[in-house]
Each structure stands twice: as C-alpha cells, then as structure tokens.
Amino acid sequence: MQAVLKCQKVTVIRPQGCLNAANALEFERDLTKALTQDDTSILLVDLAAVESLDSAGLMALVSALKLAGSLGRSLQLGSVSPSIRIIFELTQLDQVFEIV
C-alpha cells in the first residue's frame, strides 16, 4: 500500500498592534484575499505581534473562519499570547478556532 501525500500551501498573515474597529474591515479584507487564493490550503494567522483585540477584530476572524469552512480550507491561529488567549477563552472561541 502506498501513502498519498497532498501538498498543502500554508499562507501566513502577521497582523500587528491592535485589531479593533479602526482596522477590522481592512484586516478582514486581507484574510479574505489570502483565503481565496487558489493555492492556499491553510491560512495561519500569527498573532505574536497583536497587542489587543476587540469585538470587531474577533468578528473579522470569525467571518474568515466561516469563509475558510465554506471553501474547504483551514484557518489556524498561532503564537497567541496569554492576554489575547483569555479573550478567546472568555468568549469560548478557543473551542471554535484551531489554536496552534
């Protein structure tokens, strides 16, 4: 029996600073653009440089997660700091997002 490996392209987005109402729409556009690229299988959002996240930033991530699911793609969150992780835990979105 021969194993078949499917090559998956990972696209990484590294937002910085605050993800809030002032820039959530632009952030969501960036996520949508990355997810709709033909060769992207996994979108990794590296949150290492994100200092704060409000409800608008969360909604941008949720919208992107829904889009990823409808396209048969994966959205993962990486390098989530403890202060940002608590937001996901309080909203129970840590059970919805794949945090790596």
PDB file of N, CA, C and O in Angstrom, residues 25-87:
ATOM      1  N   LEU A  25     -12.034  46.035   9.303  1.00  0.00           N
ATOM      2  CA  LEU A  25     -12.502  45.827   7.928  1.00  0.00           C
ATOM      3  C   LEU A  25     -11.324  45.533   6.992  1.00  0.00           C
ATOM      4  O   LEU A  25     -11.388  44.609   6.178  1.00  0.00           O
ATOM      5  N   GLU A  26     -10.265  46.294   7.146  1.00  0.00           N
ATOM      6  CA  GLU A  26      -9.062  46.058   6.329  1.00  0.00           C
ATOM      7  C   GLU A  26      -8.459  44.688   6.655  1.00  0.00           C
ATOM      8  O   GLU A  26      -8.035  43.954   5.759  1.00  0.00           O
ATOM      9  N   PHE A  27      -8.432  44.323   7.930  1.00  0.00           N
ATOM     10  CA  PHE A  27      -7.924  43.021   8.359  1.00  0.00           C
ATOM     11  C   PHE A  27      -8.756  41.896   7.746  1.00  0.00           C
ATOM     12  O   PHE A  27      -8.224  40.920   7.218  1.00  0.00           O
ATOM     13  N   GLU A  28     -10.077  42.056   7.783  1.00  0.00           N
ATOM     14  CA  GLU A  28     -10.961  41.039   7.205  1.00  0.00           C
ATOM     15  C   GLU A  28     -10.740  40.918   5.695  1.00  0.00           C
ATOM     16  O   GLU A  28     -10.741  39.807   5.147  1.00  0.00           O
ATOM     17  N   ARG A  29     -10.526  42.043   5.016  1.00  0.00           N
ATOM     18  CA  ARG A  29     -10.227  42.001   3.573  1.00  0.00           C
ATOM     19  C   ARG A  29      -8.938  41.235   3.297  1.00  0.00           C
ATOM     20  O   ARG A  29      -8.861  40.458   2.349  1.00  0.00           O
ATOM     21  N   ASP A  30      -7.919  41.460   4.128  1.00  0.00           N
ATOM     22  CA  ASP A  30      -6.645  40.740   3.968  1.00  0.00           C
ATOM     23  C   ASP A  30      -6.841  39.238   4.157  1.00  0.00           C
ATOM     24  O   ASP A  30      -6.279  38.430   3.413  1.00  0.00           O
ATOM     25  N   LEU A  31      -7.635  38.872   5.158  1.00  0.00           N
ATOM     26  CA  LEU A  31      -7.903  37.452   5.413  1.00  0.00           C
ATOM     27  C   LEU A  31      -8.660  36.832   4.237  1.00  0.00           C
ATOM     28  O   LEU A  31      -8.331  35.722   3.783  1.00  0.00           O
ATOM     29  N   THR A  32      -9.670  37.551   3.737  1.00  0.00           N
ATOM     30  CA  THR A  32     -10.469  37.056   2.610  1.00  0.00           C
ATOM     31  C   THR A  32      -9.601  36.872   1.370  1.00  0.00           C
ATOM     32  O   THR A  32      -9.696  35.853   0.681  1.00  0.00           O
ATOM     33  N   LYS A  33      -8.759  37.850   1.102  1.00  0.00           N
ATOM     34  CA  LYS A  33      -7.869  37.771  -0.062  1.00  0.00           C
ATOM     35  C   LYS A  33      -6.953  36.549   0.043  1.00  0.00           C
ATOM     36  O   LYS A  33      -6.769  35.813  -0.926  1.00  0.00           O
ATOM     37  N   ALA A  34      -6.397  36.327   1.221  1.00  0.00           N
ATOM     38  CA  ALA A  34      -5.494  35.184   1.416  1.00  0.00           C
ATOM     39  C   ALA A  34      -6.245  33.858   1.269  1.00  0.00           C
ATOM     40  O   ALA A  34      -5.731  32.912   0.663  1.00  0.00           O
ATOM     41  N   LEU A  35      -7.454  33.789   1.809  1.00  0.00           N
ATOM     42  CA  LEU A  35      -8.229  32.537   1.747  1.00  0.00           C
ATOM     43  C   LEU A  35      -8.701  32.205   0.339  1.00  0.00           C
ATOM     44  O   LEU A  35      -8.887  31.042   0.011  1.00  0.00           O
ATOM     45  N   THR A  36      -8.913  33.211  -0.471  1.00  0.00           N
ATOM     46  CA  THR A  36      -9.445  32.961  -1.809  1.00  0.00           C
ATOM     47  C   THR A  36      -8.355  32.751  -2.857  1.00  0.00           C
ATOM     48  O   THR A  36      -8.667  32.543  -4.023  1.00  0.00           O
ATOM     49  N   GLN A  37      -7.104  32.791  -2.448  1.00  0.00           N
ATOM     50  CA  GLN A  37      -6.026  32.435  -3.371  1.00  0.00           C
ATOM     51  C   GLN A  37      -6.164  30.962  -3.709  1.00  0.00           C
ATOM     52  O   GLN A  37      -6.384  30.136  -2.823  1.00  0.00           O
ATOM     53  N   ASP A  38      -6.033  30.638  -4.973  1.00  0.00           N
ATOM     54  CA  ASP A  38      -6.259  29.265  -5.431  1.00  0.00           C
ATOM     55  C   ASP A  38      -5.384  28.227  -4.748  1.00  0.00           C
ATOM     56  O   ASP A  38      -5.816  27.111  -4.514  1.00  0.00           O
ATOM     57  N   ASP A  39      -4.154  28.593  -4.426  1.00  0.00           N
ATOM     58  CA  ASP A  39      -3.241  27.580  -3.909  1.00  0.00           C
ATOM     59  C   ASP A  39      -3.155  27.524  -2.385  1.00  0.00           C
ATOM     60  O   ASP A  39      -2.409  26.734  -1.833  1.00  0.00           O
ATOM     61  N   THR A  40      -3.921  28.333  -1.677  1.00  0.00           N
ATOM     62  CA  THR A  40      -3.880  28.322  -0.214  1.00  0.00           C
ATOM     63  C   THR A  40      -4.763  27.200   0.339  1.00  0.00           C
ATOM     64  O   THR A  40      -5.942  27.124   0.021  1.00  0.00           O
ATOM     65  N   SER A  41      -4.168  26.325   1.148  1.00  0.00           N
ATOM     66  CA  SER A  41      -4.927  25.278   1.831  1.00  0.00           C
ATOM     67  C   SER A  41      -5.183  25.656   3.284  1.00  0.00           C
ATOM     68  O   SER A  41      -6.231  25.374   3.839  1.00  0.00           O
ATOM     69  N   ILE A  42      -4.166  26.270   3.890  1.00  0.00           N
ATOM     70  CA  ILE A  42      -4.237  26.632   5.302  1.00  0.00           C
ATOM     71  C   ILE A  42      -3.834  28.098   5.439  1.00  0.00           C
ATOM     72  O   ILE A  42      -2.810  28.517   4.907  1.00  0.00           O
ATOM     73  N   LEU A  43      -4.640  28.860   6.156  1.00  0.00           N
ATOM     74  CA  LEU A  43      -4.287  30.232   6.482  1.00  0.00           C
ATOM     75  C   LEU A  43      -3.922  30.267   7.959  1.00  0.00           C
ATOM     76  O   LEU A  43      -4.744  29.947   8.811  1.00  0.00           O
ATOM     77  N   LEU A  44      -2.678  30.618   8.236  1.00  0.00           N
ATOM     78  CA  LEU A  44      -2.206  30.736   9.604  1.00  0.00           C
ATOM     79  C   LEU A  44      -2.130  32.211   9.958  1.00  0.00           C
ATOM     80  O   LEU A  44      -1.426  32.979   9.297  1.00  0.00           O
ATOM     81  N   VAL A  45      -2.879  32.614  10.982  1.00  0.00           N
ATOM     82  CA  VAL A  45      -2.841  33.992  11.452  1.00  0.00           C
ATOM     83  C   VAL A  45      -1.937  34.018  12.679  1.00  0.00           C
ATOM     84  O   VAL A  45      -2.289  33.499  13.732  1.00  0.00           O
ATOM     85  N   ASP A  46      -0.743  34.573  12.496  1.00  0.00           N
ATOM     86  CA  ASP A  46       0.273  34.647  13.549  1.00  0.00           C
ATOM     87  C   ASP A  46      -0.023  35.886  14.390  1.00  0.00           C
ATOM     88  O   ASP A  46       0.170  37.015  13.943  1.00  0.00           O
ATOM     89  N   LEU A  47      -0.488  35.672  15.613  1.00  0.00           N
ATOM     90  CA  LEU A  47      -0.914  36.776  16.473  1.00  0.00           C
ATOM     91  C   LEU A  47       0.172  37.239  17.440  1.00  0.00           C
ATOM     92  O   LEU A  47      -0.117  37.958  18.401  1.00  0.00           O
ATOM     93  N   ALA A  48       1.421  36.866  17.206  1.00  0.00           N
ATOM     94  CA  ALA A  48       2.512  37.199  18.120  1.00  0.00           C
ATOM     95  C   ALA A  48       2.655  38.697  18.366  1.00  0.00           C
ATOM     96  O   ALA A  48       2.971  39.120  19.474  1.00  0.00           O
ATOM     97  N   ALA A  49       2.428  39.503  17.345  1.00  0.00           N
ATOM     98  CA  ALA A  49       2.629  40.954  17.470  1.00  0.00           C
ATOM     99  C   ALA A  49       1.342  41.719  17.749  1.00  0.00           C
ATOM    100  O   ALA A  49       1.329  42.947  17.704  1.00  0.00           O
ATOM    101  N   VAL A  50       0.267  40.995  18.034  1.00  0.00           N
ATOM    102  CA  VAL A  50      -1.014  41.655  18.328  1.00  0.00           C
ATOM    103  C   VAL A  50      -1.067  41.989  19.818  1.00  0.00           C
ATOM    104  O   VAL A  50      -0.925  41.117  20.667  1.00  0.00           O
ATOM    105  N   GLU A  51      -1.264  43.270  20.113  1.00  0.00           N
ATOM    106  CA  GLU A  51      -1.278  43.742  21.495  1.00  0.00           C
ATOM    107  C   GLU A  51      -2.669  43.718  22.109  1.00  0.00           C
ATOM    108  O   GLU A  51      -2.829  43.494  23.303  1.00  0.00           O
ATOM    109  N   SER A  52      -3.690  43.983  21.284  1.00  0.00           N
ATOM    110  CA  SER A  52      -5.061  43.973  21.796  1.00  0.00           C
ATOM    111  C   SER A  52      -6.025  43.566  20.683  1.00  0.00           C
ATOM    112  O   SER A  52      -5.725  43.700  19.501  1.00  0.00           O
ATOM    113  N   LEU A  53      -7.171  43.089  21.127  1.00  0.00           N
ATOM    114  CA  LEU A  53      -8.186  42.561  20.213  1.00  0.00           C
ATOM    115  C   LEU A  53      -9.549  42.900  20.782  1.00  0.00           C
ATOM    116  O   LEU A  53      -9.830  42.584  21.936  1.00  0.00           O
ATOM    117  N   ASP A  54     -10.384  43.577  19.983  1.00  0.00           N
ATOM    118  CA  ASP A  54     -11.731  43.882  20.456  1.00  0.00           C
ATOM    119  C   ASP A  54     -12.757  43.064  19.679  1.00  0.00           C
ATOM    120  O   ASP A  54     -12.400  42.192  18.881  1.00  0.00           O
ATOM    121  N   SER A  55     -14.028  43.342  19.902  1.00  0.00           N
ATOM    122  CA  SER A  55     -15.087  42.547  19.278  1.00  0.00           C
ATOM    123  C   SER A  55     -15.060  42.650  17.753  1.00  0.00           C
ATOM    124  O   SER A  55     -15.354  41.676  17.058  1.00  0.00           O
ATOM    125  N   ALA A  56     -14.679  43.797  17.216  1.00  0.00           N
ATOM    126  CA  ALA A  56     -14.606  43.941  15.765  1.00  0.00           C
ATOM    127  C   ALA A  56     -13.490  43.069  15.194  1.00  0.00           C
ATOM    128  O   ALA A  56     -13.660  42.436  14.139  1.00  0.00           O
ATOM    129  N   GLY A  57     -12.368  43.009  15.886  1.00  0.00           N
ATOM    130  CA  GLY A  57     -11.281  42.133  15.467  1.00  0.00           C
ATOM    131  C   GLY A  57     -11.675  40.669  15.538  1.00  0.00           C
ATOM    132  O   GLY A  57     -11.357  39.870  14.647  1.00  0.00           O
ATOM    133  N   LEU A  58     -12.399  40.318  16.606  1.00  0.00           N
ATOM    134  CA  LEU A  58     -12.903  38.940  16.741  1.00  0.00           C
ATOM    135  C   LEU A  58     -13.866  38.597  15.618  1.00  0.00           C
ATOM    136  O   LEU A  58     -13.804  37.506  15.048  1.00  0.00           O
ATOM    137  N   MET A  59     -14.747  39.538  15.273  1.00  0.00           N
ATOM    138  CA  MET A  59     -15.719  39.282  14.210  1.00  0.00           C
ATOM    139  C   MET A  59     -15.029  39.090  12.855  1.00  0.00           C
ATOM    140  O   MET A  59     -15.468  38.278  12.040  1.00  0.00           O
ATOM    141  N   ALA A  60     -13.944  39.817  12.620  1.00  0.00           N
ATOM    142  CA  ALA A  60     -13.185  39.635  11.385  1.00  0.00           C
ATOM    143  C   ALA A  60     -12.630  38.213  11.320  1.00  0.00           C
ATOM    144  O   ALA A  60     -12.683  37.558  10.273  1.00  0.00           O
ATOM    145  N   LEU A  61     -12.131  37.728  12.446  1.00  0.00           N
ATOM    146  CA  LEU A  61     -11.600  36.361  12.496  1.00  0.00           C
ATOM    147  C   LEU A  61     -12.712  35.331  12.324  1.00  0.00           C
ATOM    148  O   LEU A  61     -12.543  34.340  11.609  1.00  0.00           O
ATOM    149  N   VAL A  62     -13.864  35.555  12.944  1.00  0.00           N
ATOM    150  CA  VAL A  62     -14.993  34.627  12.824  1.00  0.00           C
ATOM    151  C   VAL A  62     -15.493  34.589  11.374  1.00  0.00           C
ATOM    152  O   VAL A  62     -15.764  33.512  10.830  1.00  0.00           O
ATOM    153  N   SER A  63     -15.589  35.752  10.731  1.00  0.00           N
ATOM    154  CA  SER A  63     -16.018  35.796   9.336  1.00  0.00           C
ATOM    155  C   SER A  63     -15.050  35.023   8.442  1.00  0.00           C
ATOM    156  O   SER A  63     -15.469  34.277   7.550  1.00  0.00           O
ATOM    157  N   ALA A  64     -13.760  35.193   8.696  1.00  0.00           N
ATOM    158  CA  ALA A  64     -12.752  34.481   7.917  1.00  0.00           C
ATOM    159  C   ALA A  64     -12.825  32.977   8.164  1.00  0.00           C
ATOM    160  O   ALA A  64     -12.651  32.176   7.239  1.00  0.00           O
ATOM    161  N   LEU A  65     -13.105  32.593   9.404  1.00  0.00           N
ATOM    162  CA  LEU A  65     -13.241  31.167   9.728  1.00  0.00           C
ATOM    163  C   LEU A  65     -14.425  30.561   8.970  1.00  0.00           C
ATOM    164  O   LEU A  65     -14.327  29.457   8.430  1.00  0.00           O
ATOM    165  N   LYS A  66     -15.534  31.284   8.920  1.00  0.00           N
ATOM    166  CA  LYS A  66     -16.707  30.809   8.162  1.00  0.00           C
ATOM    167  C   LYS A  66     -16.381  30.679   6.683  1.00  0.00           C
ATOM    168  O   LYS A  66     -16.751  29.695   6.041  1.00  0.00           O
ATOM    169  N   LEU A  67     -15.684  31.669   6.131  1.00  0.00           N
ATOM    170  CA  LEU A  67     -15.297  31.625   4.725  1.00  0.00           C
ATOM    171  C   LEU A  67     -14.370  30.443   4.468  1.00  0.00           C
ATOM    172  O   LEU A  67     -14.552  29.714   3.489  1.00  0.00           O
ATOM    173  N   ALA A  68     -13.413  30.238   5.345  1.00  0.00           N
ATOM    174  CA  ALA A  68     -12.481  29.113   5.188  1.00  0.00           C
ATOM    175  C   ALA A  68     -13.256  27.793   5.146  1.00  0.00           C
ATOM    176  O   ALA A  68     -12.996  26.943   4.292  1.00  0.00           O
ATOM    177  N   GLY A  69     -14.211  27.636   6.046  1.00  0.00           N
ATOM    178  CA  GLY A  69     -15.014  26.418   6.069  1.00  0.00           C
ATOM    179  C   GLY A  69     -15.801  26.220   4.788  1.00  0.00           C
ATOM    180  O   GLY A  69     -15.873  25.114   4.251  1.00  0.00           O
ATOM    181  N   SER A  70     -16.370  27.311   4.263  1.00  0.00           N
ATOM    182  CA  SER A  70     -17.170  27.195   3.037  1.00  0.00           C
ATOM    183  C   SER A  70     -16.298  26.872   1.823  1.00  0.00           C
ATOM    184  O   SER A  70     -16.776  26.313   0.850  1.00  0.00           O
ATOM    185  N   LEU A  71     -15.013  27.226   1.893  1.00  0.00           N
ATOM    186  CA  LEU A  71     -14.090  26.947   0.794  1.00  0.00           C
ATOM    187  C   LEU A  71     -13.334  25.629   0.980  1.00  0.00           C
ATOM    188  O   LEU A  71     -12.512  25.268   0.150  1.00  0.00           O
ATOM    189  N   GLY A  72     -13.604  24.947   2.094  1.00  0.00           N
ATOM    190  CA  GLY A  72     -12.898  23.699   2.373  1.00  0.00           C
ATOM    191  C   GLY A  72     -11.456  23.918   2.772  1.00  0.00           C
ATOM    192  O   GLY A  72     -10.603  23.066   2.544  1.00  0.00           O
ATOM    193  N   ARG A  73     -11.187  25.065   3.365  1.00  0.00           N
ATOM    194  CA  ARG A  73      -9.832  25.402   3.789  1.00  0.00           C
ATOM    195  C   ARG A  73      -9.768  25.528   5.300  1.00  0.00           C
ATOM    196  O   ARG A  73     -10.786  25.512   5.978  1.00  0.00           O
ATOM    197  N   SER A  74      -8.578  25.649   5.812  1.00  0.00           N
ATOM    198  CA  SER A  74      -8.367  25.705   7.247  1.00  0.00           C
ATOM    199  C   SER A  74      -7.839  27.071   7.650  1.00  0.00           C
ATOM    200  O   SER A  74      -6.996  27.637   6.967  1.00  0.00           O
ATOM    201  N   LEU A  75      -8.358  27.592   8.758  1.00  0.00           N
ATOM    202  CA  LEU A  75      -7.826  28.818   9.345  1.00  0.00           C
ATOM    203  C   LEU A  75      -7.332  28.466  10.736  1.00  0.00           C
ATOM    204  O   LEU A  75      -8.072  27.894  11.532  1.00  0.00           O
ATOM    205  N   GLN A  76      -6.072  28.778  11.008  1.00  0.00           N
ATOM    206  CA  GLN A  76      -5.471  28.470  12.300  1.00  0.00           C
ATOM    207  C   GLN A  76      -4.899  29.747  12.900  1.00  0.00           C
ATOM    208  O   GLN A  76      -4.477  30.640  12.177  1.00  0.00           O
ATOM    209  N   LEU A  77      -4.883  29.791  14.225  1.00  0.00           N
ATOM    210  CA  LEU A  77      -4.294  30.920  14.939  1.00  0.00           C
ATOM    211  C   LEU A  77      -3.025  30.445  15.618  1.00  0.00           C
ATOM    212  O   LEU A  77      -3.017  29.390  16.260  1.00  0.00           O
ATOM    213  N   GLY A  78      -1.960  31.206  15.470  1.00  0.00           N
ATOM    214  CA  GLY A  78      -0.692  30.823  16.078  1.00  0.00           C
ATOM    215  C   GLY A  78      -0.114  31.921  16.933  1.00  0.00           C
ATOM    216  O   GLY A  78      -0.482  33.095  16.803  1.00  0.00           O
ATOM    217  N   SER A  79       0.810  31.540  17.810  1.00  0.00           N
ATOM    218  CA  SER A  79       1.535  32.485  18.675  1.00  0.00           C
ATOM    219  C   SER A  79       0.578  33.402  19.429  1.00  0.00           C
ATOM    220  O   SER A  79       0.764  34.618  19.473  1.00  0.00           O
ATOM    221  N   VAL A  80      -0.445  32.813  20.025  1.00  0.00           N
ATOM    222  CA  VAL A  80      -1.453  33.588  20.749  1.00  0.00           C
ATOM    223  C   VAL A  80      -0.932  33.857  22.167  1.00  0.00           C
ATOM    224  O   VAL A  80      -0.708  32.928  22.931  1.00  0.00           O
ATOM    225  N   SER A  81      -0.730  35.129  22.493  1.00  0.00           N
ATOM    226  CA  SER A  81      -0.220  35.494  23.814  1.00  0.00           C
ATOM    227  C   SER A  81      -1.277  35.211  24.880  1.00  0.00           C
ATOM    228  O   SER A  81      -2.471  35.129  24.574  1.00  0.00           O
ATOM    229  N   PRO A  82      -0.855  35.072  26.136  1.00  0.00           N
ATOM    230  CA  PRO A  82      -1.829  34.823  27.211  1.00  0.00           C
ATOM    231  C   PRO A  82      -2.924  35.886  27.299  1.00  0.00           C
ATOM    232  O   PRO A  82      -4.082  35.570  27.548  1.00  0.00           O
ATOM    233  N   SER A  83      -2.569  37.165  27.066  1.00  0.00           N
ATOM    234  CA  SER A  83      -3.581  38.227  27.173  1.00  0.00           C
ATOM    235  C   SER A  83      -4.604  38.162  26.043  1.00  0.00           C
ATOM    236  O   SER A  83      -5.768  38.531  26.233  1.00  0.00           O
ATOM    237  N   ILE A  84      -4.202  37.671  24.882  1.00  0.00           N
ATOM    238  CA  ILE A  84      -5.142  37.508  23.771  1.00  0.00           C
ATOM    239  C   ILE A  84      -5.898  36.196  23.921  1.00  0.00           C
ATOM    240  O   ILE A  84      -7.100  36.118  23.660  1.00  0.00           O
ATOM    241  N   ARG A  85      -5.216  35.167  24.399  1.00  0.00           N
ATOM    242  CA  ARG A  85      -5.864  33.861  24.585  1.00  0.00           C
ATOM    243  C   ARG A  85      -7.046  33.963  25.546  1.00  0.00           C
ATOM    244  O   ARG A  85      -8.073  33.322  25.344  1.00  0.00           O
ATOM    245  N   ILE A  86      -6.923  34.783  26.578  1.00  0.00           N
ATOM    246  CA  ILE A  86      -8.015  34.903  27.557  1.00  0.00           C
ATOM    247  C   ILE A  86      -9.284  35.434  26.886  1.00  0.00           C
ATOM    248  O   ILE A  86     -10.390  35.059  27.256  1.00  0.00           O
ATOM    249  N   ILE A  87      -9.139  36.277  25.877  1.00  0.00           N
ATOM    250  CA  ILE A  87     -10.301  36.784  25.147  1.00  0.00           C
ATOM    251  C   ILE A  87     -11.009  35.626  24.445  1.00  0.00           C
ATOM    252  O   ILE A  87     -12.238  35.521  24.480  1.00  0.00           O
TER     253      ILE A  87
END
